[in-house]
Amino acid sequence: MNRPELFRRSSMHDASRGHTAVLSDLVFTITVAGETFGLPIDCVRTVFRVGAVTPVPRAPPHIVGLINLRGKAVNAICLRRRLDLPGSQSEKNPFAVCIECAGEDFALIVDAVHDVVQFSEMQRIPVPSHVSDARARVTALLYNDAGGIVPLLDIERLVMEPPVASAA
Amino acid sequence: MDEVLSEFIAETNEQIEAAASQLVAFEREPSNFESIASIYRLIHTIKGTCGFLDLTRLAYLTHAAETLISRIRDEGVAAPEAVSLILSTVDRVQTILNGLEKTGAEPEGDDTALIEALEGQAISAGEAVPEAVLAPMPEMAEAAIDPMPLPPATPRPAAKEQTTKQVHTREAATIRVAVNTIERIMRLVSELVLTRNQLIEIARSNENESFAIPLQRLSAVTTDLQDGVMQVRMQPIEKLFTSLPRLVRDLSVELDKQIELIVEGSDTEFDRQLVEVLRTPLVHIVRNCADHGIENARDRQAAGKSASGRIRVSATHEASHITIEIADDGRGLDLERIQRKALTQGLVTPAELAAMPAEEVYRFIFAPGFSTARQVTQVSGRGIGMDIVRQTVESIGGSITIASTPGLGAAFKLKLPLTLAIAPALLVTAAGQRFALPQHTVIEAVTSRSNGVSRLRLAQGAPIIHLRDQVLPIVDLKRHLGLSEEPFALDDDRLVVILRTGAATFGVAVDSVADVQEIVVKPLGASLAKVPGFAGNTILGDGTVVLILDVAGLAASLGLATSSNFRAVAQPDLVELTKEPTRLILFRAGPGVQKALPLSQVSRIENIDTKEIELAGGMRVLNRGGSIMPLASCWDTDYASQPKWPVLIIGVGGEPMGLIVSEIVDIVDERIDIEIAGSNETVIGSMVFNGQVTEIVDLAYYMKQARPDAFERGHARKFNILLVDDKQFFRDLLVPVISAAGYDVTAVESGSEALRLVNLGVEFDAAITDIDMPDMNGYALAGALRGNKRFGARTIIAIDAYAGPAVIAAVRAAGMHDVVGKFDRIQLIAKLRDALEANAFGNSAIERSASVEKAA
């Protein structure tokens, strides 16, 4: 009951998407450490509050542990630590976004979840070259929005690759 | 496409994929034994399988490659040309596989150049090696040219007919379902079970009657569903056996021997995952039997046997496991040869060998690189096969034993778990976190004693344990997992779990042993696969995620190789036991001889602080955070003399008591054979273990002391429950459930058998019976039991697939107490407990149900 099912609005738009001249991207937005990020809507499964976590000894620091998400153990990743953002998680039961990547489910721990936003193809801008390597590595592209720049995260790199800092 | 063929392709592709990293490592470091061995295994397995699939290109190619790798393995180093040759062979194998997958036949192509290069390299590499390598080549070529070997002279019509008939009936009644779909359903069911458990908890705290009944129904259906889904995973073992007739036929042609195959029990069901895992080991064993076991017709007749040899493959389903036996009537294992070989390979010293029983010597054939074949043949290769067999069987929690009689034949017995999906695990804690250890790797748990049989020591800074006559290395779990930086303390009362994987035996120091639970093993996702130390995860009944420790990884962290450092290990079940051994806990309690209790009566062992022991009402109690548990002791002493005492916690129908002892000595599996009956009321009798006189403690005496109330109610004597069900499946399912609840169970398969036991005078406190049974159904049995003077008005609970209102009415009318859904274990135990307790209080269940009826 405290796990609101996310309505996959993308599916409703999918049908129309092919026919419209301007392609649009549906992006699920979240914030961590005051920054807004976008997640590709197709990866997002559900949003829930984190309960008990089983830590995984010897795992990289951004891996918080395993969470029982409806009878399935999913790997929980702290987005703040993964992106090396300042501050720490203050809430006891923070929000997590369950995302699917390469057949595996992950829980991405974030500060807050927001709406699904529709961006047009015109709003896409490439990642500027002076963005730090660690950040550029996990950013697929940026959206230029009236409210600011929204980076779209590259989920596969985000969850599968070790952070650049520790890998180097 | 042929099912066997498509499975072969899928399997081989997987193996090549898995070996890819090893190939790279091999290229970089050609002298790495690990990677050579794994590539050898890959090639060997492909060769083995394609031999009977008539894949001549692959067979010829892999044989040539195997010969070369075998040389490299023996010499321990590879020339760069050899490395690239092997790599291109693997590429070629993959090309052929791709073609095979598309067309169902090997693609056209000429491998002569590659094979010649491989052979040339093998000869130049093998110059220094005396053993004949190339001897089998002509025979090999012959087999490869002949595309359709003639069937052997011996006809086997019986086996063939049986197979075809079964295939037909099964096809009509089954559908194919993607494994993913089943996995998904399994997951959803586990989620449902968790939610159900939460609901039950809620229902317990607020007593709402209207809520209770639908919840009970939900509970029953959920348990039903869970078991149903588990059963979906089960497959007849026939799937594994279907390839055998062809294999044996081809083998008899290749080896020019007459071999007859007898397959039994192919309808035995077990986990589909196991079917896949066992394919290769089974093929290896059958090949070995045909090659090494069965003699040729001339030798057989000279020995007075029939010209054609027999290989019997049989599967049987026993309580919690499956046994597959592969037996031949050949010459038996050559004991002397194995002994000689073990000595030359340095696996054993002459002195050790002299003291070794034959069964243990036979086990040397499972050592890596151990082969006794005088001549290398295409069929059983070079001994690596049996090594793989043992490893595979052990990796799934099974065991393999050999029996052999010279001149009469040999038998390999594989004892396997029913399913891989659910396995018992020992839950241990380290730094406050729970971890699971697969039960099949656990030998025992010991507490360290500086003056006892389990002493902790440091050997050059590394912790070891002196356990009886063994010295075993110890992994400190906390430190291993990076949960603590503290140096390992050599204190007393440290809990060490002794584990065995492959041939490595070692200890893991943990904080405590929390529980034993059946767990559903799930692999860790790809993102965590790189984290060392864990083999998977599981979700416990309370919803907690627990990591499963990687036992092989723990062994490796100690530098213990699990395969190359082979040491023959005797398996406890080599000898057929007529009487089941009982797991006993041996302990000392004050002065006097050592004492023993069946471990099943002990729910756990704790070390309690002396300051937690208090006197209340003339009795010692353990006061821990306000909850009180009575303590009994076998002798009188001043307990303040020692800061801590080991206590055996004994569960008496949910009312535990503790038995203070002075030292836990050991846990052993022994048959209880009381030699001298007890001279006083505290002891059932005495017997001798390992030359030591041991008293079997009469727990009832202490229970009367500590829990007189519970004892009066009849808890102290174990209730004996009669379980009647015509289906083995349900008997196996329910017996552990009922005995886990603390009852003795006698399971029989028919009403008539049940009545026979009752008439023989066997005392039962309650009966659980299936309703739908052939011959005598549950209603008839209940009637007969009610009419029986001995059984009289005791509780009868019916079990039925559907415990609906109509069934309830019928059951009550037949004089039964109640009816429970077959899969609803929780309800079954609850009803049983209620009824038995009511009985013990004097309020007969039958009276109660009668009054219910009167009121209705």
PDB file of C-alpha atoms in Angstrom, chain A residues 3 45 52 54-60 63 65-75 77 104 106 159-160 162, chain B residues 187 190-191 194 433 435 480-483 522 524-528 530-534 537 539 543-547:
ATOM      1  CA  ARG A   3       4.279   1.252  -2.833  1.00  0.00           C
ATOM      2  CA  ARG A  45       9.018  -0.430 -13.024  1.00  0.00           C
ATOM      3  CA  ALA A  52      14.780  -3.381   5.552  1.00  0.00           C
ATOM      4  CA  THR A  54      20.521  -6.468   3.870  1.00  0.00           C
ATOM      5  CA  PRO A  55      24.018  -5.053   3.406  1.00  0.00           C
ATOM      6  CA  VAL A  56      26.360  -6.903   1.069  1.00  0.00           C
ATOM      7  CA  PRO A  57      29.795  -7.041   2.678  1.00  0.00           C
ATOM      8  CA  ARG A  58      32.689  -6.161   0.398  1.00  0.00           C
ATOM      9  CA  ALA A  59      30.420  -4.590  -2.190  1.00  0.00           C
ATOM     10  CA  PRO A  60      31.291  -1.158  -3.633  1.00  0.00           C
ATOM     11  CA  ILE A  63      25.653  -0.572  -3.304  1.00  0.00           C
ATOM     12  CA  GLY A  65      22.468  -3.889  -0.118  1.00  0.00           C
ATOM     13  CA  LEU A  66      19.604  -6.155  -1.021  1.00  0.00           C
ATOM     14  CA  ILE A  67      15.957  -5.271  -0.600  1.00  0.00           C
ATOM     15  CA  ASN A  68      13.019  -7.634  -0.618  1.00  0.00           C
ATOM     16  CA  LEU A  69      10.833  -6.112  -3.287  1.00  0.00           C
ATOM     17  CA  ARG A  70       7.723  -8.243  -3.486  1.00  0.00           C
ATOM     18  CA  GLY A  71       9.411 -11.534  -2.914  1.00  0.00           C
ATOM     19  CA  LYS A  72      12.405 -10.736  -5.049  1.00  0.00           C
ATOM     20  CA  ALA A  73      15.790  -9.629  -3.780  1.00  0.00           C
ATOM     21  CA  VAL A  74      16.870  -6.518  -5.637  1.00  0.00           C
ATOM     22  CA  ASN A  75      20.146  -4.718  -5.497  1.00  0.00           C
ATOM     23  CA  ILE A  77      21.995   1.490  -5.310  1.00  0.00           C
ATOM     24  CA  GLU A 104      17.803  -7.553 -13.527  1.00  0.00           C
ATOM     25  CA  PHE A 106      17.527  -2.524  -9.257  1.00  0.00           C
ATOM     26  CA  VAL A 159      24.215   0.050 -12.488  1.00  0.00           C
ATOM     27  CA  MET A 160      26.661  -2.226 -14.252  1.00  0.00           C
ATOM     28  CA  PRO A 162      31.904   0.625 -11.295  1.00  0.00           C
TER      29      PRO A 162
ATOM     30  CA  ARG B 187       8.321 -15.488  -7.592  1.00  0.00           C
ATOM     31  CA  SER B 190       6.650 -16.448  -2.846  1.00  0.00           C
ATOM     32  CA  GLU B 191       5.342 -12.922  -2.666  1.00  0.00           C
ATOM     33  CA  LEU B 194       4.868 -13.559   2.428  1.00  0.00           C
ATOM     34  CA  GLN B 433      24.072 -10.114  10.159  1.00  0.00           C
ATOM     35  CA  PHE B 435      24.216 -15.557   6.395  1.00  0.00           C
ATOM     36  CA  HIS B 480      36.653 -12.424   5.822  1.00  0.00           C
ATOM     37  CA  LEU B 481      33.647 -10.282   5.015  1.00  0.00           C
ATOM     38  CA  GLY B 482      35.338  -7.129   6.179  1.00  0.00           C
ATOM     39  CA  LEU B 483      32.801  -6.697   8.981  1.00  0.00           C
ATOM     40  CA  LYS B 522      18.487 -17.392  -5.991  1.00  0.00           C
ATOM     41  CA  LEU B 524      23.003 -12.894  -7.266  1.00  0.00           C
ATOM     42  CA  GLY B 525      22.376 -10.532 -10.128  1.00  0.00           C
ATOM     43  CA  ALA B 526      25.074  -9.675 -12.634  1.00  0.00           C
ATOM     44  CA  SER B 527      25.744  -6.421 -10.813  1.00  0.00           C
ATOM     45  CA  LEU B 528      26.778  -8.258  -7.664  1.00  0.00           C
ATOM     46  CA  LYS B 530      31.786  -9.504  -8.998  1.00  0.00           C
ATOM     47  CA  VAL B 531      31.468  -9.158  -5.240  1.00  0.00           C
ATOM     48  CA  PRO B 532      33.426 -12.088  -3.836  1.00  0.00           C
ATOM     49  CA  GLY B 533      32.189 -14.426  -1.149  1.00  0.00           C
ATOM     50  CA  PHE B 534      28.558 -15.062  -2.020  1.00  0.00           C
ATOM     51  CA  ASN B 537      20.674 -14.911  -1.930  1.00  0.00           C
ATOM     52  CA  ILE B 539      14.402 -14.565   1.170  1.00  0.00           C
ATOM     53  CA  GLY B 543      10.882 -11.442   4.450  1.00  0.00           C
ATOM     54  CA  THR B 544      14.532 -10.764   5.206  1.00  0.00           C
ATOM     55  CA  VAL B 545      16.994 -11.093   2.383  1.00  0.00           C
ATOM     56  CA  VAL B 546      19.937 -13.255   3.401  1.00  0.00           C
ATOM     57  CA  LEU B 547      23.145 -13.801   1.489  1.00  0.00           C
TER      58      LEU B 547
END
